[in-house]
CSV table of C-alpha atoms and ligand atoms in Angstrom, one decimal:
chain,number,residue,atom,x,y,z
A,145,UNK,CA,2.8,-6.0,22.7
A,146,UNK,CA,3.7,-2.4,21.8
A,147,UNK,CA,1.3,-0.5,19.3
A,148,UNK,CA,2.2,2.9,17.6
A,149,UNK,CA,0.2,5.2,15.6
A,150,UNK,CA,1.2,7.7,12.7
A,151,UNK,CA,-1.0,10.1,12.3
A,152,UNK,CA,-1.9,10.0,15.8
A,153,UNK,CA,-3.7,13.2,15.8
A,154,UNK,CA,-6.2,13.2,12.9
A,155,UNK,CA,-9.6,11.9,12.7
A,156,UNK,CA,-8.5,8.1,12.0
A,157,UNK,CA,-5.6,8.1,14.3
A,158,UNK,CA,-8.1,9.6,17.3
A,159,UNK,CA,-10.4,7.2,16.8
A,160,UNK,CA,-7.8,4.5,16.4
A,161,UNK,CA,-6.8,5.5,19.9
A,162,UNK,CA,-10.6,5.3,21.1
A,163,UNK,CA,-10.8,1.7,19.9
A,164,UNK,CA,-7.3,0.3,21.1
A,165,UNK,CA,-8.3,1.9,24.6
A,166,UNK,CA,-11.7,0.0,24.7
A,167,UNK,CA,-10.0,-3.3,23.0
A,168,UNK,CA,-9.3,-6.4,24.7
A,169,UNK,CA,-5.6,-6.5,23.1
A,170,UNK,CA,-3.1,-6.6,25.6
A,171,UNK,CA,-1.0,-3.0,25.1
A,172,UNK,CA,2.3,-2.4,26.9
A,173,UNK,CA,3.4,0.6,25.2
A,174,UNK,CA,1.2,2.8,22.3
A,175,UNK,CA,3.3,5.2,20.4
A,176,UNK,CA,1.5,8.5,19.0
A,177,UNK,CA,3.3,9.7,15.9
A,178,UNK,CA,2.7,12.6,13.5
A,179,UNK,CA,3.9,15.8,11.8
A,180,UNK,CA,6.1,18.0,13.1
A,181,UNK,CA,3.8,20.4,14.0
A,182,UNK,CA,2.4,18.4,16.7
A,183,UNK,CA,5.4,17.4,18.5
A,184,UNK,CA,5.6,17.2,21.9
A,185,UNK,CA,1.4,17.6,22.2
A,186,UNK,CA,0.1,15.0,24.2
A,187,UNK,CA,-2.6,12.7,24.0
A,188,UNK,CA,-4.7,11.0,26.8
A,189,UNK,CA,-4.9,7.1,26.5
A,190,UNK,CA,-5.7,4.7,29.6
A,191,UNK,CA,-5.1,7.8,32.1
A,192,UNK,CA,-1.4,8.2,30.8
A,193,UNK,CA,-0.8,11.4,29.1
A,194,UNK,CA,1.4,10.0,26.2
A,195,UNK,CA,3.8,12.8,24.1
A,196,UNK,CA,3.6,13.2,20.2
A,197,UNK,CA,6.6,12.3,18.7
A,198,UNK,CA,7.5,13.4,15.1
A,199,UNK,CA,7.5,10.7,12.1
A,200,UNK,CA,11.4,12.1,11.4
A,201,UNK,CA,12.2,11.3,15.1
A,202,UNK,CA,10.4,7.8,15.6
A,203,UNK,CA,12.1,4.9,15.8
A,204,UNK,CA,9.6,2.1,14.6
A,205,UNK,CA,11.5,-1.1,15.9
A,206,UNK,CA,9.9,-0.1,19.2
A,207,UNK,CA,6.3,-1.9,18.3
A,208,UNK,CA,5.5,-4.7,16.5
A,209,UNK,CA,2.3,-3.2,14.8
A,210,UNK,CA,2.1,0.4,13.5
A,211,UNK,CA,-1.5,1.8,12.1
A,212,UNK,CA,-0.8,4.2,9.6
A,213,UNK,CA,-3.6,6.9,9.6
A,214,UNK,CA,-1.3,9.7,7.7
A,215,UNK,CA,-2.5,9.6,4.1
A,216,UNK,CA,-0.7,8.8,0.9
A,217,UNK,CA,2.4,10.4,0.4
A,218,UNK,CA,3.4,9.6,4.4
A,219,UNK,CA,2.8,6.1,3.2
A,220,UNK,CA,4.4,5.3,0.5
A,221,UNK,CA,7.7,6.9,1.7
A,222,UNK,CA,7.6,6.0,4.9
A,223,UNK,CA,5.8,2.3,5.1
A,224,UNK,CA,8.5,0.6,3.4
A,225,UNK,CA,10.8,2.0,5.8
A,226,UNK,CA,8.7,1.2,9.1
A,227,UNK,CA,7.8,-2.2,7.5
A,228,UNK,CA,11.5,-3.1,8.0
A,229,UNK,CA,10.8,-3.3,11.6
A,230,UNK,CA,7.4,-3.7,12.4
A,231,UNK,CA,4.1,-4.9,10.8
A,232,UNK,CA,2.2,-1.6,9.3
A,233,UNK,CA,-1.4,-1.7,8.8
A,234,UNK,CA,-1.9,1.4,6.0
A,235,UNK,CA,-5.3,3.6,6.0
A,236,UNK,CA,-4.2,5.3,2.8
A,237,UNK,CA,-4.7,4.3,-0.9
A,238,UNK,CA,-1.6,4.0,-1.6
A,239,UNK,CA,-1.0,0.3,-0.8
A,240,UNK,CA,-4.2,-1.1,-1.9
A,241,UNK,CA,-4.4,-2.9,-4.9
A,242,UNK,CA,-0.8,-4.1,-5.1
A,243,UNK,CA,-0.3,-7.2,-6.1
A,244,UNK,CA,1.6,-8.7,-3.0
A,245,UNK,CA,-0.7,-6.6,-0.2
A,246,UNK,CA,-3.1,-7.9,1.3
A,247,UNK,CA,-6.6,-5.6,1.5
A,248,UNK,CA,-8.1,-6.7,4.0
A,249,UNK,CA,-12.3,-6.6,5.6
A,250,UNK,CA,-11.5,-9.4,8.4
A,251,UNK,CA,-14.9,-11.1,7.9
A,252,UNK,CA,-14.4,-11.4,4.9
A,253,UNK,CA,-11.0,-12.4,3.4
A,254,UNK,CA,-9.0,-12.6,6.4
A,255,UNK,CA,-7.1,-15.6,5.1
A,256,UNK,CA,-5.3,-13.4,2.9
A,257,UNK,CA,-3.2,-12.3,5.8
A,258,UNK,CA,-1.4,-15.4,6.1
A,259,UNK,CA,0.8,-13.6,3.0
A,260,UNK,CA,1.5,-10.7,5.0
A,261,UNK,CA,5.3,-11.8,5.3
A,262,UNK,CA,5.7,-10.9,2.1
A,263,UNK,CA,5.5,-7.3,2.3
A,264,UNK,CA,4.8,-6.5,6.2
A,265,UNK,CA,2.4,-4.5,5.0
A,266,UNK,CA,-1.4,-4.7,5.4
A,267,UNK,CA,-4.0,-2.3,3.7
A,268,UNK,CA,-7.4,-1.3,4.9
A,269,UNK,CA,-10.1,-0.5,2.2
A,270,UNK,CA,-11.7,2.4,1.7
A,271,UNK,CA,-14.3,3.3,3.8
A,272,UNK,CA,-17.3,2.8,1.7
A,273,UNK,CA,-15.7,-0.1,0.1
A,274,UNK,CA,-15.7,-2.0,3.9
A,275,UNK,CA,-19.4,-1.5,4.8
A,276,UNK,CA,-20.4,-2.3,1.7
A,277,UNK,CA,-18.8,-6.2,0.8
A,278,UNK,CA,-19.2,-6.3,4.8
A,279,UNK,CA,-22.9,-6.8,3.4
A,280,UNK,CA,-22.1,-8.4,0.1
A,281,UNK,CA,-20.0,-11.4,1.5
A,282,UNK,CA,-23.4,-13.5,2.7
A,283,UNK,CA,-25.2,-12.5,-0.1
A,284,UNK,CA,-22.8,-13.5,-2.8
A,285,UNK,CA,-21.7,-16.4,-1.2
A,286,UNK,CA,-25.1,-17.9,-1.6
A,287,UNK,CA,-26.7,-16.5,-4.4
A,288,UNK,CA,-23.8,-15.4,-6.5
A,289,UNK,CA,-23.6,-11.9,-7.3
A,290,UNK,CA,-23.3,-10.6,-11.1
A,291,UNK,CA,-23.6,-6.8,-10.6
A,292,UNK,CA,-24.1,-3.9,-8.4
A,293,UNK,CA,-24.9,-0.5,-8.8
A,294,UNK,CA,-24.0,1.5,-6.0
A,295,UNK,CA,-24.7,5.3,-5.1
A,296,UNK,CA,-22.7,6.7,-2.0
A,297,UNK,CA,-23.8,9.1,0.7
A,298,UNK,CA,-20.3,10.4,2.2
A,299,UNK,CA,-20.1,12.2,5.3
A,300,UNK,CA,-17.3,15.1,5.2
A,301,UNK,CA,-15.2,13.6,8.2
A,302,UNK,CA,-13.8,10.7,5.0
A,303,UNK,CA,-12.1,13.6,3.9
A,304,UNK,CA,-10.1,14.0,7.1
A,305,UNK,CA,-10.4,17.1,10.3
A,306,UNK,CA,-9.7,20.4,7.8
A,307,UNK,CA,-12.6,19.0,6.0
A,308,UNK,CA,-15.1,18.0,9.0
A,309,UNK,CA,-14.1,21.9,10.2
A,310,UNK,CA,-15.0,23.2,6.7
A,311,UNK,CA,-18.7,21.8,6.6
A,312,UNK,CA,-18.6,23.6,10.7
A,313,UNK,CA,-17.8,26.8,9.7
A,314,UNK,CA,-19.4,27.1,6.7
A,315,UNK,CA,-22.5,26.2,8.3
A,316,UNK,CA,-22.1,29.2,10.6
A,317,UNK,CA,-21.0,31.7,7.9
A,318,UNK,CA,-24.7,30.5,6.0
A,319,UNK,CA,-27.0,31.0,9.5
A,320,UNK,CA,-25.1,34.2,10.1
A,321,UNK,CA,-25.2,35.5,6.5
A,322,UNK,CA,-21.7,35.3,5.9
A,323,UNK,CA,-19.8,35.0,2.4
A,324,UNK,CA,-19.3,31.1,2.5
A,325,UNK,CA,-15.4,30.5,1.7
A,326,UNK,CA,-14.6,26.6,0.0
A,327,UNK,CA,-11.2,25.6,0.9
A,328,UNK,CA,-11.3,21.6,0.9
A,329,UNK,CA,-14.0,21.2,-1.0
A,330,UNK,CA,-14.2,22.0,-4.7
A,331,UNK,CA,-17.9,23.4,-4.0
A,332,UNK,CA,-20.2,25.2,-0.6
A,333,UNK,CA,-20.7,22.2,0.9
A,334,UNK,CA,-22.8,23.2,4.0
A,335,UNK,CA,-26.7,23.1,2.5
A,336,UNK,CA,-25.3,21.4,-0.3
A,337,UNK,CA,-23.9,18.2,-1.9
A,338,UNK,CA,-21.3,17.7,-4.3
A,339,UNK,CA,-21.4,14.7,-6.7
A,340,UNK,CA,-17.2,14.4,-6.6
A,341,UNK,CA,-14.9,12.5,-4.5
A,342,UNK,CA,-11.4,12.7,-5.2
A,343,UNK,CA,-9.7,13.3,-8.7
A,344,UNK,CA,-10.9,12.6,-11.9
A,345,UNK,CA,-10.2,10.0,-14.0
A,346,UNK,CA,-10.1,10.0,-18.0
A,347,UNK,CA,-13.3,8.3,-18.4
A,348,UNK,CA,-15.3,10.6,-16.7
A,349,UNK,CA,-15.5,8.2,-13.2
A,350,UNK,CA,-13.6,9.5,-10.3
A,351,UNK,CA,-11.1,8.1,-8.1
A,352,UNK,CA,-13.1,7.3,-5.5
A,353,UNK,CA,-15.7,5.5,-7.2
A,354,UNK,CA,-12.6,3.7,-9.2
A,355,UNK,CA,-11.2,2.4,-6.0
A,356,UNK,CA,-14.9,1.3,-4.6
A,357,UNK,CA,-15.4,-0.9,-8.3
A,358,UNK,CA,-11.3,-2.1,-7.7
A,359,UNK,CA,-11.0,-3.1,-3.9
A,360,UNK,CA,-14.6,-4.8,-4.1
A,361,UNK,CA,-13.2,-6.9,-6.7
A,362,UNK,CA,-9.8,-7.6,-5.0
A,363,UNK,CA,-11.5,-8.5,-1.6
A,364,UNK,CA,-14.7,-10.3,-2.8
A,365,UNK,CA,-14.6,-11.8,-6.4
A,366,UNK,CA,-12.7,-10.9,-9.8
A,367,UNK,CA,-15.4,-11.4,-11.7
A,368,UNK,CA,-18.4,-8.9,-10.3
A,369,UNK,CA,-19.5,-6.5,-12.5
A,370,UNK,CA,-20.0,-2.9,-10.6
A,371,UNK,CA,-20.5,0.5,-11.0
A,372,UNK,CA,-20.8,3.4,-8.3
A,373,UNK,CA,-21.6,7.2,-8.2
A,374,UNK,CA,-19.6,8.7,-5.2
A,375,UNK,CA,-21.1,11.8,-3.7
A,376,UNK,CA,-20.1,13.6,-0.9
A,377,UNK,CA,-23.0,15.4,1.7
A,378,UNK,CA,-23.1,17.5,4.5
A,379,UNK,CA,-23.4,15.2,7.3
A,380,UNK,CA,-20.6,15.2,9.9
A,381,UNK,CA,-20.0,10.8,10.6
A,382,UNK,CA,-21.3,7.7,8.8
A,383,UNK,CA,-21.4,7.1,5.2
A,384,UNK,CA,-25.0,6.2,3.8
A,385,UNK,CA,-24.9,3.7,0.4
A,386,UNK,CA,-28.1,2.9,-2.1
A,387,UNK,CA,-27.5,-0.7,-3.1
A,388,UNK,CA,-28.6,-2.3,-6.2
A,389,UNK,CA,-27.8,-5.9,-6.6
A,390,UNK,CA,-28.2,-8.3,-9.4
A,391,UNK,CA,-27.6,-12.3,-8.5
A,392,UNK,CA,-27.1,-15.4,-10.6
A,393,UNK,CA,-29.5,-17.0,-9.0
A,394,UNK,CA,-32.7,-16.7,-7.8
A,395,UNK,CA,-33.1,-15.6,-4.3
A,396,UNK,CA,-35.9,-15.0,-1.7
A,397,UNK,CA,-36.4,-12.0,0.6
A,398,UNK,CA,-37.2,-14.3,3.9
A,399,UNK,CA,-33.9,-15.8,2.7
A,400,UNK,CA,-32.0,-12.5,2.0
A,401,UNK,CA,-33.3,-11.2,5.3
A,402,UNK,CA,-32.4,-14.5,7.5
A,403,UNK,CA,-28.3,-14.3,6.3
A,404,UNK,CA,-28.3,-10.4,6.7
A,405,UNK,CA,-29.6,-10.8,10.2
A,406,UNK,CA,-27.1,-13.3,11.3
A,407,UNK,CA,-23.9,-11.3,8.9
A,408,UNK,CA,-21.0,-10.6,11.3
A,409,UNK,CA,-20.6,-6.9,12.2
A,410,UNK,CA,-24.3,-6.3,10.7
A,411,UNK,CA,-27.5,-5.2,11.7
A,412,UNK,CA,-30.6,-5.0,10.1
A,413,UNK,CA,-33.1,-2.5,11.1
A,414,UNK,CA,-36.0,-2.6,8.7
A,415,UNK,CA,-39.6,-1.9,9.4
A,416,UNK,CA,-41.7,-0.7,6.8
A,417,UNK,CA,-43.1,2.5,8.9
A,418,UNK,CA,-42.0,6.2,10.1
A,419,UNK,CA,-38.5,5.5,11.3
A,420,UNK,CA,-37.9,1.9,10.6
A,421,UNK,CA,-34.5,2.2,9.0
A,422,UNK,CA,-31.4,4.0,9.7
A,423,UNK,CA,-29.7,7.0,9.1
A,424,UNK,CA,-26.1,8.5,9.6
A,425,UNK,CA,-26.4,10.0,12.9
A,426,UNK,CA,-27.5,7.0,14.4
A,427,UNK,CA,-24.7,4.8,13.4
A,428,UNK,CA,-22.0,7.6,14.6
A,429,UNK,CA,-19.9,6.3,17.4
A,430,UNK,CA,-21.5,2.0,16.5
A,431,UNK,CA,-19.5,-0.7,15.9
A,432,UNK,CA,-22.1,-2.5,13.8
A,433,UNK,CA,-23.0,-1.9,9.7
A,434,UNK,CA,-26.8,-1.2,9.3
A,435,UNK,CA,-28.7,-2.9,6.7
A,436,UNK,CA,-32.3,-1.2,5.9
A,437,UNK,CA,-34.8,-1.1,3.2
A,438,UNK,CA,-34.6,-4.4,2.1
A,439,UNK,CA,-36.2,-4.9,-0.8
A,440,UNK,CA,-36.8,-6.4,-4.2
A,441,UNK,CA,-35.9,-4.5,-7.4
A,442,UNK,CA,-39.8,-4.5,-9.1
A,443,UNK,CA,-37.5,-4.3,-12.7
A,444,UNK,CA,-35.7,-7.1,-12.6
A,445,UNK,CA,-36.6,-10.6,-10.4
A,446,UNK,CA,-33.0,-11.4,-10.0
A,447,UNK,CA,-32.2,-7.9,-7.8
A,448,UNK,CA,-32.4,-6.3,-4.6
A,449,UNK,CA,-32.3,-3.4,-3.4
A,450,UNK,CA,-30.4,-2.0,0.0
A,451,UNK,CA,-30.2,0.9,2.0
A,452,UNK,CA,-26.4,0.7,4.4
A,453,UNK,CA,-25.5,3.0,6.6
A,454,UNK,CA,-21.9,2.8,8.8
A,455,UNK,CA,-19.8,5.3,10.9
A,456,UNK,CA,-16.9,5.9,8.4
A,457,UNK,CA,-13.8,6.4,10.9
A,458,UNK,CA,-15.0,2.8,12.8
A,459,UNK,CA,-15.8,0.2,10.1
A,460,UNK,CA,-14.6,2.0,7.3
A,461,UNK,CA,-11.1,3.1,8.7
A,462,UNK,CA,-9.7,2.5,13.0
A,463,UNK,CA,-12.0,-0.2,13.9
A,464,UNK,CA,-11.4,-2.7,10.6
A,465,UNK,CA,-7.6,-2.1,11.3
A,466,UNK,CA,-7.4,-2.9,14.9
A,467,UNK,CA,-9.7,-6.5,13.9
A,468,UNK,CA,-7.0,-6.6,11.3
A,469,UNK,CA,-4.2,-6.1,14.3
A,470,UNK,CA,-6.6,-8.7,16.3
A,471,UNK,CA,-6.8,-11.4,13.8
A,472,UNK,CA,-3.3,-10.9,13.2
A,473,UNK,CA,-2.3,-11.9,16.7
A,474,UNK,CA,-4.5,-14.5,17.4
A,475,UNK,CA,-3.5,-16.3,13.9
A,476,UNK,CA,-0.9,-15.4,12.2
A,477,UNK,CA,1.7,-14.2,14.3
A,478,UNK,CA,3.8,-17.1,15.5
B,591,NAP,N1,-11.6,9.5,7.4
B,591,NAP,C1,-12.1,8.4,6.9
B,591,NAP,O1,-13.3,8.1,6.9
B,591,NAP,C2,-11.1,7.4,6.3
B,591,NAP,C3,-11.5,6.1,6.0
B,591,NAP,C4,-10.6,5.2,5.5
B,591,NAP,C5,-9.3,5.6,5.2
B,591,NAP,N2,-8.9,6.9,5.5
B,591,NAP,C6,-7.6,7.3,5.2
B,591,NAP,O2,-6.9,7.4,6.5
B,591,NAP,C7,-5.8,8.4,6.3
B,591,NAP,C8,-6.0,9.5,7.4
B,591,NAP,O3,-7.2,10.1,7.2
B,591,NAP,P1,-7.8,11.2,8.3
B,591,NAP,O4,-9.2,11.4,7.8
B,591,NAP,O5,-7.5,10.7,9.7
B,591,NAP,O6,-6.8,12.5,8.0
B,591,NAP,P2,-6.6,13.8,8.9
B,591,NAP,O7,-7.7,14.0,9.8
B,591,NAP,O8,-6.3,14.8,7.9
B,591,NAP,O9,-5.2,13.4,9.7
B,591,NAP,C9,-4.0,13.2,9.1
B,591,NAP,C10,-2.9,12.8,10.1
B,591,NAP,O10,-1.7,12.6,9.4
B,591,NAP,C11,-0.7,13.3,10.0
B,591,NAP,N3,0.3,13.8,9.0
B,591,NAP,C12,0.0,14.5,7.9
B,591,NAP,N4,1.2,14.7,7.2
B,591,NAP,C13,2.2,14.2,7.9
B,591,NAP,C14,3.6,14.1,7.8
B,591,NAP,N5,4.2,14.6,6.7
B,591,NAP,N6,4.3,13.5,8.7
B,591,NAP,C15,3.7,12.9,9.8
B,591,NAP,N7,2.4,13.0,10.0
B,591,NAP,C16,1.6,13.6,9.1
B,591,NAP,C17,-1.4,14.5,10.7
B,591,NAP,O11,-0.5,15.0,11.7
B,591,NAP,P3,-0.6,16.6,12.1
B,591,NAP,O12,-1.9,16.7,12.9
B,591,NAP,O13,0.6,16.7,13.0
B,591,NAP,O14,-0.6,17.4,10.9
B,591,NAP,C18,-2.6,13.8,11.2
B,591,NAP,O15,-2.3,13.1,12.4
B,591,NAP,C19,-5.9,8.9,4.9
B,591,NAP,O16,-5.1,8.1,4.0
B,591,NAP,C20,-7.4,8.6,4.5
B,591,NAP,O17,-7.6,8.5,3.1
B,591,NAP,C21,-9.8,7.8,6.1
């Protein structure tokens, strides 16, 4: 099949690249796409040098799937149009919680893309939504989960390459004594942290941790209860999340432990000594969702406690959409 890409250059599209060159799927032609500005760059992929073509110029009847890895407003002009002719598979926001779209974590509700007809449009979660009811899906499955509280850990590459730059240079401006300038970021964020992701909303939450407490519910169960805190640190890959979980029913931690260890995409590192649970920079470049600091909640005997930890650009954004593109192909696409 042919594959293209718009937003082809960014941090998403890049890594989308990395993944579809390491995949099994079979790949006849891969189309880059992005703004104008990068017309005509090129981009290695399987030893080919392949050109950058801009989104104006693109025809997208030339492949059947299109990751779109360009942010919102690219979307929702431009999906409608490229769904015409191809299947997109949309990164952004923008598609996520309507009604006829699938949003889709492929271990977990990947039967929702046998409505993809529909639309021919497929959305991936947000990042820190995907690792997160990655984890939840055993869990709730088998003890039924009634709420979760959820604090997030977000690494600056979620906020795309101008951001992942800023946190690089700022860093150097602070060790050389510099005047630190903010550009992406409504605060310093090198030495810092900076409890805001995305715009507010009227009730004092932000968008962010609306769409976390929205897309779980979409992709795991209407009825959970959730709340989250979204905040943003300086660590370059891999968001971090603290978990709190309350269940129906009563659970047990050899119990909790045994479906964790056998969750698809997960992995559970937790060893109650120096260094016996994960951080960011170890999960950077992994496939896998890291579960550690498993725990039970000494307030309440019906909730647990979690520490997850997953490279943001993989599970949380290129790697979920090319298993979306996989599933798609082995299943669904007659
Ligand atoms: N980063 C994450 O962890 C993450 C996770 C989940 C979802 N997402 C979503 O994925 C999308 C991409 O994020 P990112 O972090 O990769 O952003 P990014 O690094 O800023 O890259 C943006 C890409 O979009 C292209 N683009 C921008 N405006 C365009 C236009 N008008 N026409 C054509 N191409 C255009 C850019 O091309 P040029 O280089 O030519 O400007 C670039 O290739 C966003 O919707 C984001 O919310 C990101």
């Amino acid at each position: 099949m042919n594959f293209a890409i718009v937003g082809a250059t960014g941090n998403v599209g890049r890594k989308t690249i990395d993944i579809l060159e390491r995949s099994k799927l079979r790949i006849n032609n891969l189309f880059l796409v992005a703004s104008k500005k990068s017309s005509g760059k090129k981009i290695s992929f399987k030893k080919k040098k392949i050109k950058i073509i801009s989104l104006e110029n693109y025809d997208f009847s030339k492949a059947q799937i299109t990751f779109f890895a360009a942010g919102s407003s690219v979307a929702r002009k431009w999906a409608p149009i490229a769904a015409k002719k191809t299947i997109v598979i949309d990164n952004s926001k923008y598609f996520r919680m309507h009604k006829n779209i699938s949003l889709v974590v492929p271990e977990v509700n990947e039967k929702t893309l046998r409505n993809y007809k529909k639309t021919n449009i497929i959305a991936n979660p947000n990042c820190s939504t995907a690792q997160l009811v990655l984890v939840l899906k055993p869990l709730h499955d088998k003890f039924k989960i009634k709420r979760i509280v959820v604090s997030t850990y977000q690494a600056v590459s979620g906020a795309g390459k101008a951001s992942t730059d800023e946190l690089f240079s700022q860093t150097k401006d602070f060790l050389n004594g510099k005047k630190i300038k903010s550009k992406n970021f409504t605060k310093q964020i090198a030495f810092n942290l900076i409890p805001h992701i995305d715009k507010f909303a009227k009730d004092g939450y932000t968008k962010e941790e609306w769409k976390m407490e929205n897309e779980t519910r979409k992709i795991l169960d209407p009825n959970i209860k959730m709340t989250a805190t979204c905040v943003r640190v300086p660590v370059k890959t891999s968001h971090s999340e603290s978990i709190n979980i309350e269940f129906k029913k009563s659970y047990s931690l050899q119990k909790v432990k045994a479906l964790l260890k056998k969750a698809p995409g997960c992995k559970v590192i937790d060893t109650q000594k120096n260094g016996g649970y994960i951080t960011p920079i170890e999960a950077e470049g992994s496939y896998f969702t890291y579960i550690s600091r498993i725990r039970k909640d000494n307030s309440n005997k019906k909730a647990l406690n979690l520490w997850v930890v997953s490279d943001n650009l993989l599970k949380g954004a290129a790697l979920n959409t090319v298993q979306i593109a996989e599933v798609l192909i082995k299943k669904y696409i007659k």
